[in-house]
mmCIF file of C-alpha atoms in Angstrom:
data_model
loop_
_atom_site.group_PDB
_atom_site.id
_atom_site.type_symbol
_atom_site.label_atom_id
_atom_site.label_comp_id
_atom_site.label_asym_id
_atom_site.label_seq_id
_atom_site.Cartn_x
_atom_site.Cartn_y
_atom_site.Cartn_z
ATOM 1 C CA UNK A 22 208.940 -6.121 135.989
ATOM 2 C CA UNK A 23 211.186 -7.346 137.936
ATOM 3 C CA UNK A 24 212.615 -5.116 141.103
ATOM 4 C CA UNK A 25 215.944 -4.520 141.583
ATOM 5 C CA UNK A 26 215.998 -3.971 145.410
ATOM 6 C CA UNK A 27 213.429 -7.825 145.525
ATOM 7 C CA UNK A 28 217.212 -9.110 143.552
ATOM 8 C CA UNK A 29 219.380 -7.671 146.291
ATOM 9 C CA UNK A 30 217.187 -7.828 149.442
ATOM 10 C CA UNK A 31 217.228 -12.062 148.010
ATOM 11 C CA UNK A 32 220.956 -12.383 147.442
ATOM 12 C CA UNK A 33 221.466 -10.845 150.728
ATOM 13 C CA UNK A 34 219.204 -13.263 152.469
ATOM 14 C CA UNK A 35 220.781 -15.925 150.649
ATOM 15 C CA UNK A 36 224.065 -15.284 151.860
ATOM 16 C CA UNK A 37 223.610 -14.407 155.464
ATOM 17 C CA UNK A 38 221.867 -17.463 155.318
ATOM 18 C CA UNK A 39 218.663 -16.012 157.455
ATOM 19 C CA UNK A 40 215.489 -12.937 157.103
ATOM 20 C CA UNK A 41 216.516 -11.708 160.261
ATOM 21 C CA UNK A 42 220.463 -11.503 159.939
ATOM 22 C CA UNK A 43 219.510 -9.838 156.270
ATOM 23 C CA UNK A 44 216.766 -7.471 157.664
ATOM 24 C CA UNK A 45 219.427 -5.768 160.120
ATOM 25 C CA UNK A 46 222.001 -5.842 157.822
ATOM 26 C CA UNK A 47 219.746 -3.894 155.963
ATOM 27 C CA UNK A 48 217.626 -1.988 158.173
ATOM 28 C CA UNK A 49 214.482 -2.904 156.725
ATOM 29 C CA UNK A 50 211.758 -5.123 158.934
ATOM 30 C CA UNK A 51 211.866 -8.954 158.812
ATOM 31 C CA UNK A 52 208.375 -9.392 157.845
ATOM 32 C CA UNK A 53 209.316 -6.605 154.517
ATOM 33 C CA UNK A 54 212.344 -8.321 153.748
ATOM 34 C CA UNK A 55 210.290 -12.129 153.162
ATOM 35 C CA UNK A 56 207.455 -10.277 152.035
ATOM 36 C CA UNK A 57 210.075 -8.864 148.896
ATOM 37 C CA UNK A 58 211.821 -11.745 148.427
ATOM 38 C CA UNK A 59 208.080 -13.580 148.332
ATOM 39 C CA UNK A 60 207.015 -11.065 145.962
ATOM 40 C CA UNK A 61 210.433 -11.688 143.596
ATOM 41 C CA UNK A 62 209.434 -15.334 144.195
ATOM 42 C CA UNK A 63 205.902 -14.758 143.021
ATOM 43 C CA UNK A 64 207.447 -12.550 139.697
ATOM 44 C CA UNK A 65 209.726 -15.349 138.749
ATOM 45 C CA UNK A 66 207.256 -18.114 139.404
ATOM 46 C CA UNK A 67 209.578 -20.577 141.224
ATOM 47 C CA UNK A 68 210.873 -20.656 145.510
ATOM 48 C CA UNK A 69 214.168 -19.576 145.480
ATOM 49 C CA UNK A 70 214.348 -20.551 149.021
ATOM 50 C CA UNK A 71 213.063 -23.840 151.348
ATOM 51 C CA UNK A 72 212.023 -21.919 154.609
ATOM 52 C CA UNK A 73 211.270 -25.005 157.374
ATOM 53 C CA UNK A 74 210.848 -23.569 160.912
ATOM 54 C CA UNK A 75 214.707 -23.757 162.155
ATOM 55 C CA UNK A 76 216.199 -23.498 158.821
ATOM 56 C CA UNK A 77 216.790 -21.433 155.698
ATOM 57 C CA UNK A 78 218.166 -23.502 152.366
ATOM 58 C CA UNK A 79 218.318 -22.208 148.636
ATOM 59 C CA UNK A 80 216.605 -24.892 146.272
ATOM 60 C CA UNK A 81 218.706 -25.929 143.265
ATOM 61 C CA UNK A 82 217.128 -23.056 141.162
ATOM 62 C CA UNK A 83 217.587 -20.138 143.971
ATOM 63 C CA UNK A 84 221.105 -21.320 143.884
ATOM 64 C CA UNK A 85 221.389 -21.225 139.894
ATOM 65 C CA UNK A 86 219.364 -17.751 140.452
ATOM 66 C CA UNK A 87 222.010 -16.378 142.929
ATOM 67 C CA UNK A 88 224.914 -17.213 140.436
ATOM 68 C CA UNK A 89 223.520 -15.507 137.936
ATOM 69 C CA UNK A 90 222.674 -12.328 140.171
ATOM 70 C CA UNK A 91 225.551 -12.674 142.301
ATOM 71 C CA UNK A 92 227.999 -10.482 139.298
ATOM 72 C CA UNK A 93 225.786 -8.600 137.986
ATOM 73 C CA UNK A 94 224.917 -6.881 140.885
ATOM 74 C CA UNK A 95 228.214 -6.205 142.894
ATOM 75 C CA UNK A 96 229.191 -4.457 138.968
ATOM 76 C CA UNK A 97 226.084 -2.261 139.758
ATOM 77 C CA UNK A 98 227.689 -1.424 143.511
ATOM 78 C CA UNK A 99 231.023 -0.578 141.533
ATOM 79 C CA UNK A 100 229.918 1.766 138.803
ATOM 80 C CA UNK A 101 228.239 3.144 141.706
ATOM 81 C CA UNK A 102 231.827 3.875 143.784
ATOM 82 C CA UNK A 103 233.676 4.252 140.933
ATOM 83 C CA UNK A 104 230.408 7.401 140.145
ATOM 84 C CA UNK A 105 231.223 8.415 143.779
ATOM 85 C CA UNK A 106 235.138 7.715 144.784
ATOM 86 C CA UNK A 107 235.846 11.010 144.579
ATOM 87 C CA UNK A 108 233.757 11.958 147.525
ATOM 88 C CA UNK A 109 234.652 8.213 149.819
ATOM 89 C CA UNK A 110 237.055 6.355 150.648
ATOM 90 C CA UNK A 111 238.003 3.254 149.011
ATOM 91 C CA UNK A 112 235.772 0.870 150.718
ATOM 92 C CA UNK A 113 234.852 -3.188 151.412
ATOM 93 C CA UNK A 114 235.739 -6.229 151.375
ATOM 94 C CA UNK A 115 239.092 -7.588 148.757
ATOM 95 C CA UNK A 116 239.845 -11.191 148.578
ATOM 96 C CA UNK A 117 243.251 -11.819 148.127
ATOM 97 C CA UNK A 118 245.145 -15.255 146.613
ATOM 98 C CA UNK A 119 248.947 -15.552 146.719
ATOM 99 C CA UNK A 120 251.062 -18.141 146.707
ATOM 100 C CA UNK A 121 252.713 -19.686 150.034
ATOM 101 C CA UNK A 122 256.039 -18.168 148.537
ATOM 102 C CA UNK A 123 254.011 -14.877 150.713
ATOM 103 C CA UNK A 124 252.784 -16.542 153.038
ATOM 104 C CA UNK A 125 255.509 -14.611 156.178
ATOM 105 C CA UNK A 126 256.607 -11.251 157.125
ATOM 106 C CA UNK A 127 257.316 -9.065 154.374
ATOM 107 C CA UNK A 128 254.347 -9.279 152.851
ATOM 108 C CA UNK A 129 252.022 -9.484 155.869
ATOM 109 C CA UNK A 130 254.089 -6.047 156.719
ATOM 110 C CA UNK A 131 252.877 -4.977 153.493
ATOM 111 C CA UNK A 132 249.131 -5.639 153.961
ATOM 112 C CA UNK A 133 249.014 -4.257 157.936
ATOM 113 C CA UNK A 134 249.875 -1.001 156.241
ATOM 114 C CA UNK A 135 247.694 -0.623 152.879
ATOM 115 C CA UNK A 136 245.310 -1.557 155.696
ATOM 116 C CA UNK A 137 245.812 1.473 157.622
ATOM 117 C CA UNK A 138 245.965 3.126 154.999
ATOM 118 C CA UNK A 139 242.850 1.963 154.313
ATOM 119 C CA UNK A 140 240.873 1.225 157.443
ATOM 120 C CA UNK A 141 237.409 1.262 155.422
ATOM 121 C CA UNK A 142 238.690 -1.960 153.666
ATOM 122 C CA UNK A 143 238.691 -5.248 154.589
ATOM 123 C CA UNK A 144 241.248 -8.327 153.442
ATOM 124 C CA UNK A 145 240.369 -11.975 153.141
ATOM 125 C CA UNK A 146 243.747 -13.136 152.588
ATOM 126 C CA UNK A 147 244.200 -17.003 150.688
ATOM 127 C CA UNK A 148 247.791 -18.408 150.988
ATOM 128 C CA UNK A 149 248.430 -21.608 148.636
ATOM 129 C CA UNK A 150 250.018 -22.833 145.696
ATOM 130 C CA UNK A 151 246.653 -24.833 144.352
ATOM 131 C CA UNK A 152 245.914 -23.890 141.644
ATOM 132 C CA UNK A 153 242.810 -21.001 142.544
ATOM 133 C CA UNK A 154 239.913 -20.115 139.978
ATOM 134 C CA UNK A 155 239.480 -16.562 140.092
ATOM 135 C CA UNK A 156 235.612 -16.254 139.214
ATOM 136 C CA UNK A 157 234.432 -19.234 140.222
ATOM 137 C CA UNK A 158 235.919 -18.260 143.491
ATOM 138 C CA UNK A 159 234.356 -15.271 144.066
ATOM 139 C CA UNK A 160 238.430 -14.123 144.377
ATOM 140 C CA UNK A 161 239.247 -10.272 143.381
ATOM 141 C CA UNK A 162 242.995 -10.188 143.448
ATOM 142 C CA UNK A 163 245.494 -13.046 142.333
ATOM 143 C CA UNK A 164 249.815 -13.564 142.914
ATOM 144 C CA UNK A 165 251.274 -15.306 140.074
ATOM 145 C CA UNK A 166 254.720 -16.178 139.155
ATOM 146 C CA UNK A 167 255.666 -17.504 135.815
ATOM 147 C CA UNK A 168 254.582 -17.279 131.915
ATOM 148 C CA UNK A 169 250.639 -17.420 132.192
ATOM 149 C CA UNK A 170 248.049 -19.249 130.247
ATOM 150 C CA UNK A 171 245.717 -18.255 128.318
ATOM 151 C CA UNK A 172 242.735 -16.997 130.382
ATOM 152 C CA UNK A 173 240.333 -14.598 130.517
ATOM 153 C CA UNK A 174 241.664 -12.595 133.556
ATOM 154 C CA UNK A 175 243.448 -9.518 133.315
ATOM 155 C CA UNK A 176 247.001 -9.491 133.921
ATOM 156 C CA UNK A 177 249.653 -6.588 135.275
ATOM 157 C CA UNK A 178 253.005 -7.549 135.334
ATOM 158 C CA UNK A 179 254.235 -5.647 138.458
ATOM 159 C CA UNK A 180 258.222 -7.329 138.795
ATOM 160 C CA UNK A 181 260.385 -9.795 137.511
ATOM 161 C CA UNK A 182 261.927 -12.440 140.374
ATOM 162 C CA UNK A 183 265.222 -14.505 139.584
ATOM 163 C CA UNK A 184 266.451 -18.020 142.241
ATOM 164 C CA UNK A 185 270.260 -17.964 142.726
ATOM 165 C CA UNK A 186 272.189 -21.611 143.227
ATOM 166 C CA UNK A 187 273.156 -21.360 147.129
ATOM 167 C CA UNK A 188 274.127 -23.317 149.768
ATOM 168 C CA UNK A 189 275.050 -22.556 154.041
ATOM 169 C CA UNK A 190 278.700 -21.187 154.015
ATOM 170 C CA UNK A 191 278.922 -24.599 156.688
ATOM 171 C CA UNK A 192 278.091 -26.552 153.461
ATOM 172 C CA UNK A 193 280.772 -25.129 151.326
ATOM 173 C CA UNK A 194 283.363 -26.034 153.884
ATOM 174 C CA UNK A 195 282.446 -29.536 153.746
ATOM 175 C CA UNK A 196 281.695 -29.973 150.050
ATOM 176 C CA UNK A 197 283.045 -27.622 148.299
ATOM 177 C CA UNK A 198 281.544 -25.410 145.440
ATOM 178 C CA UNK A 199 280.933 -26.590 141.813
ATOM 179 C CA UNK A 200 283.040 -25.298 138.644
ATOM 180 C CA UNK A 201 280.889 -25.648 137.076
ATOM 181 C CA UNK A 202 276.049 -26.699 136.309
ATOM 182 C CA UNK A 203 276.760 -29.809 135.789
ATOM 183 C CA UNK A 204 278.461 -30.190 139.019
ATOM 184 C CA UNK A 205 275.975 -29.537 140.973
ATOM 185 C CA UNK A 206 274.115 -33.200 140.111
ATOM 186 C CA UNK A 207 277.535 -34.470 142.855
ATOM 187 C CA UNK A 208 276.273 -32.299 145.671
ATOM 188 C CA UNK A 209 273.225 -32.899 148.014
ATOM 189 C CA UNK A 210 270.222 -30.852 146.515
ATOM 190 C CA UNK A 211 266.739 -29.627 148.476
ATOM 191 C CA UNK A 212 264.555 -29.143 145.612
ATOM 192 C CA UNK A 213 261.052 -28.402 145.016
ATOM 193 C CA UNK A 214 258.100 -31.045 144.176
ATOM 194 C CA UNK A 215 260.397 -33.283 142.803
ATOM 195 C CA UNK A 216 259.601 -36.546 142.250
ATOM 196 C CA UNK A 217 261.658 -39.287 143.653
ATOM 197 C CA UNK A 218 264.228 -37.127 144.830
ATOM 198 C CA UNK A 219 265.118 -35.647 141.544
ATOM 199 C CA UNK A 220 264.899 -32.897 138.884
ATOM 200 C CA UNK A 221 265.966 -30.333 136.749
ATOM 201 C CA UNK A 222 267.587 -26.701 137.612
ATOM 202 C CA UNK A 223 267.367 -24.190 134.398
ATOM 203 C CA UNK A 224 269.837 -22.171 134.517
ATOM 204 C CA UNK A 225 270.657 -19.217 132.084
ATOM 205 C CA UNK A 226 273.961 -16.974 131.623
ATOM 206 C CA UNK A 227 273.839 -14.268 128.951
ATOM 207 C CA UNK A 228 272.760 -16.011 126.242
ATOM 208 C CA UNK A 229 273.683 -19.428 127.386
ATOM 209 C CA UNK A 230 271.195 -21.897 129.099
ATOM 210 C CA UNK A 231 271.964 -25.297 130.204
ATOM 211 C CA UNK A 232 269.197 -28.077 132.007
ATOM 212 C CA UNK A 233 271.112 -30.038 134.844
ATOM 213 C CA UNK A 234 269.736 -33.192 136.487
ATOM 214 C CA UNK A 235 269.628 -32.702 140.213
ATOM 215 C CA UNK A 236 268.905 -35.139 143.300
ATOM 216 C CA UNK A 237 268.988 -34.895 146.589
ATOM 217 C CA UNK A 238 267.220 -36.654 149.867
ATOM 218 C CA UNK A 239 264.762 -33.844 150.637
ATOM 219 C CA UNK A 240 262.488 -32.062 148.591
ATOM 220 C CA UNK A 241 259.356 -30.255 149.703
ATOM 221 C CA UNK A 242 256.539 -28.693 147.802
ATOM 222 C CA UNK A 243 256.613 -24.457 148.750
ATOM 223 C CA UNK A 244 259.922 -22.082 149.144
ATOM 224 C CA UNK A 245 259.007 -21.433 152.846
ATOM 225 C CA UNK A 246 259.896 -25.867 153.924
ATOM 226 C CA UNK A 247 262.967 -26.027 150.898
ATOM 227 C CA UNK A 248 264.636 -22.590 152.211
ATOM 228 C CA UNK A 249 264.340 -24.384 155.881
ATOM 229 C CA UNK A 250 266.209 -27.376 155.083
ATOM 230 C CA UNK A 251 269.099 -25.208 152.694
ATOM 231 C CA UNK A 252 269.883 -22.828 155.313
ATOM 232 C CA UNK A 253 270.203 -25.895 158.490
ATOM 233 C CA UNK A 254 272.859 -27.328 155.736
ATOM 234 C CA UNK A 255 271.600 -29.507 154.308
ATOM 235 C CA UNK A 256 272.456 -29.182 151.021
ATOM 236 C CA UNK A 257 272.255 -26.800 147.446
ATOM 237 C CA UNK A 258 268.886 -24.692 147.161
ATOM 238 C CA UNK A 259 267.677 -23.156 144.347
ATOM 239 C CA UNK A 260 265.759 -20.419 146.450
ATOM 240 C CA UNK A 261 264.237 -17.275 144.771
ATOM 241 C CA UNK A 262 265.901 -13.801 145.581
ATOM 242 C CA UNK A 263 263.727 -13.013 148.228
ATOM 243 C CA UNK A 264 264.887 -16.368 150.705
ATOM 244 C CA UNK A 265 268.355 -15.527 150.315
ATOM 245 C CA UNK A 266 269.337 -11.729 149.455
ATOM 246 C CA UNK A 267 269.819 -11.137 153.569
ATOM 247 C CA UNK A 268 271.695 -13.879 154.291
ATOM 248 C CA UNK A 269 273.531 -13.405 151.072
ATOM 249 C CA UNK A 270 274.520 -10.029 152.564
ATOM 250 C CA UNK A 271 275.309 -11.526 156.182
ATOM 251 C CA UNK A 272 277.637 -13.922 154.852
ATOM 252 C CA UNK A 273 275.016 -17.101 156.270
ATOM 253 C CA UNK A 274 274.513 -18.620 152.898
ATOM 254 C CA UNK A 275 277.422 -18.076 149.774
ATOM 255 C CA UNK A 276 275.807 -17.653 146.092
ATOM 256 C CA UNK A 277 277.439 -20.562 143.982
ATOM 257 C CA UNK A 278 277.838 -20.430 139.653
ATOM 258 C CA UNK A 279 277.288 -15.786 140.300
ATOM 259 C CA UNK A 280 277.847 -15.890 136.594
ATOM 260 C CA UNK A 281 274.679 -17.531 137.281
ATOM 261 C CA UNK A 282 270.494 -18.054 138.030
ATOM 262 C CA UNK A 283 267.385 -19.097 136.780
ATOM 263 C CA UNK A 284 265.459 -17.343 133.665
ATOM 264 C CA UNK A 285 263.273 -14.101 134.901
ATOM 265 C CA UNK A 286 260.245 -15.043 136.378
ATOM 266 C CA UNK A 287 257.627 -13.092 135.939
ATOM 267 C CA UNK A 288 255.092 -11.595 138.192
ATOM 268 C CA UNK A 289 251.563 -10.395 137.606
ATOM 269 C CA UNK A 290 248.569 -9.673 139.483
ATOM 270 C CA UNK A 291 245.738 -10.991 138.122
ATOM 271 C CA UNK A 292 242.059 -10.133 138.071
ATOM 272 C CA UNK A 293 238.726 -10.876 136.514
ATOM 273 C CA UNK A 294 237.229 -8.575 133.639
ATOM 274 C CA UNK A 295 235.491 -6.213 135.064
ATOM 275 C CA UNK A 296 234.220 -3.061 133.192
ATOM 276 C CA UNK A 297 234.596 -0.823 136.243
ATOM 277 C CA UNK A 298 237.487 -1.403 138.545
ATOM 278 C CA UNK A 299 236.396 -0.901 142.373
ATOM 279 C CA UNK A 300 238.509 1.473 143.765
ATOM 280 C CA UNK A 301 239.313 -0.586 146.287
ATOM 281 C CA UNK A 302 241.331 -3.273 143.617
ATOM 282 C CA UNK A 303 242.434 0.235 141.632
ATOM 283 C CA UNK A 304 244.216 1.090 145.146
ATOM 284 C CA UNK A 305 245.958 -2.203 145.932
ATOM 285 C CA UNK A 306 246.976 -2.493 142.774
ATOM 286 C CA UNK A 307 249.335 0.831 142.893
ATOM 287 C CA UNK A 308 250.012 0.031 146.189
ATOM 288 C CA UNK A 309 251.620 -3.438 144.896
ATOM 289 C CA UNK A 310 253.021 -1.770 141.829
ATOM 290 C CA UNK A 311 254.595 0.902 144.414
ATOM 291 C CA UNK A 312 255.679 -1.996 147.182
ATOM 292 C CA UNK A 313 259.913 -2.398 147.887
ATOM 293 C CA UNK A 314 258.920 -6.018 147.467
ATOM 294 C CA UNK A 315 261.615 -8.605 148.282
ATOM 295 C CA UNK A 316 260.227 -11.194 146.494
ATOM 296 C CA UNK A 317 260.553 -9.907 142.704
ATOM 297 C CA UNK A 318 262.395 -6.444 141.024
ATOM 298 C CA UNK A 319 260.610 -3.483 139.744
ATOM 299 C CA UNK A 320 260.546 -4.267 135.675
ATOM 300 C CA UNK A 321 263.052 -2.761 133.763
ATOM 301 C CA UNK A 322 261.982 -0.891 130.667
#
């Protein structure tokens, strides 16, 4: 009969890539760790680890077994943490994925404050606009802007975002302002992910909605680059409120067509389905919902 402790020892060895490192982390002799993994291999009737004098590596069967065992073991550990979380502070590694729009100071300030509040939690932060498969890449929680596709992920809506049409005061003084959304087609626009430097912007005003074809000499792959060129006066931008609210207040930017904006963009925290939510994830989600974020507005009920 399989021993769960042997499986846990194998997973630790596989993750650390060393019997000695696993033994130190477990507080056990190296000989005991090696023997327990050997017992597991004998019980299963397969070789899980390929051992040489210089290298330790997973066999094909070992890699498949690791993937099959990793999540159930983590669930057991999460269940233990859930039962004892009233006696211990939240702890452990939290893997977080966010889009590039959050790759700047305000979100980093939030993470910094969170870690000071929960010093026993470690965060592994990934900032990318590439699609991240949370399950396959073992990510605990991701933040996503926009409508979600059907998936097995759990989603909590934490706020709404909106984009404004803006330009610098210097650009407006030189080129004027459009009287209607259609007038944007006559202006140089700084674009996001545009093909051949042209794209469509969807604008709404109450129940009215229009799609405007715009173009320009500059296009960026993320809002950090788009906003940088808008701030430098290269054209009109369609920016999330978090990128322009402070500059609108200071007068550095001017909001064009102030009655028009993008449709509401929902913001969700998404995470894989799990029977027991680790306390470290629970407190992170609570902190996100309580944060006065410049990137989204609280949900209005």
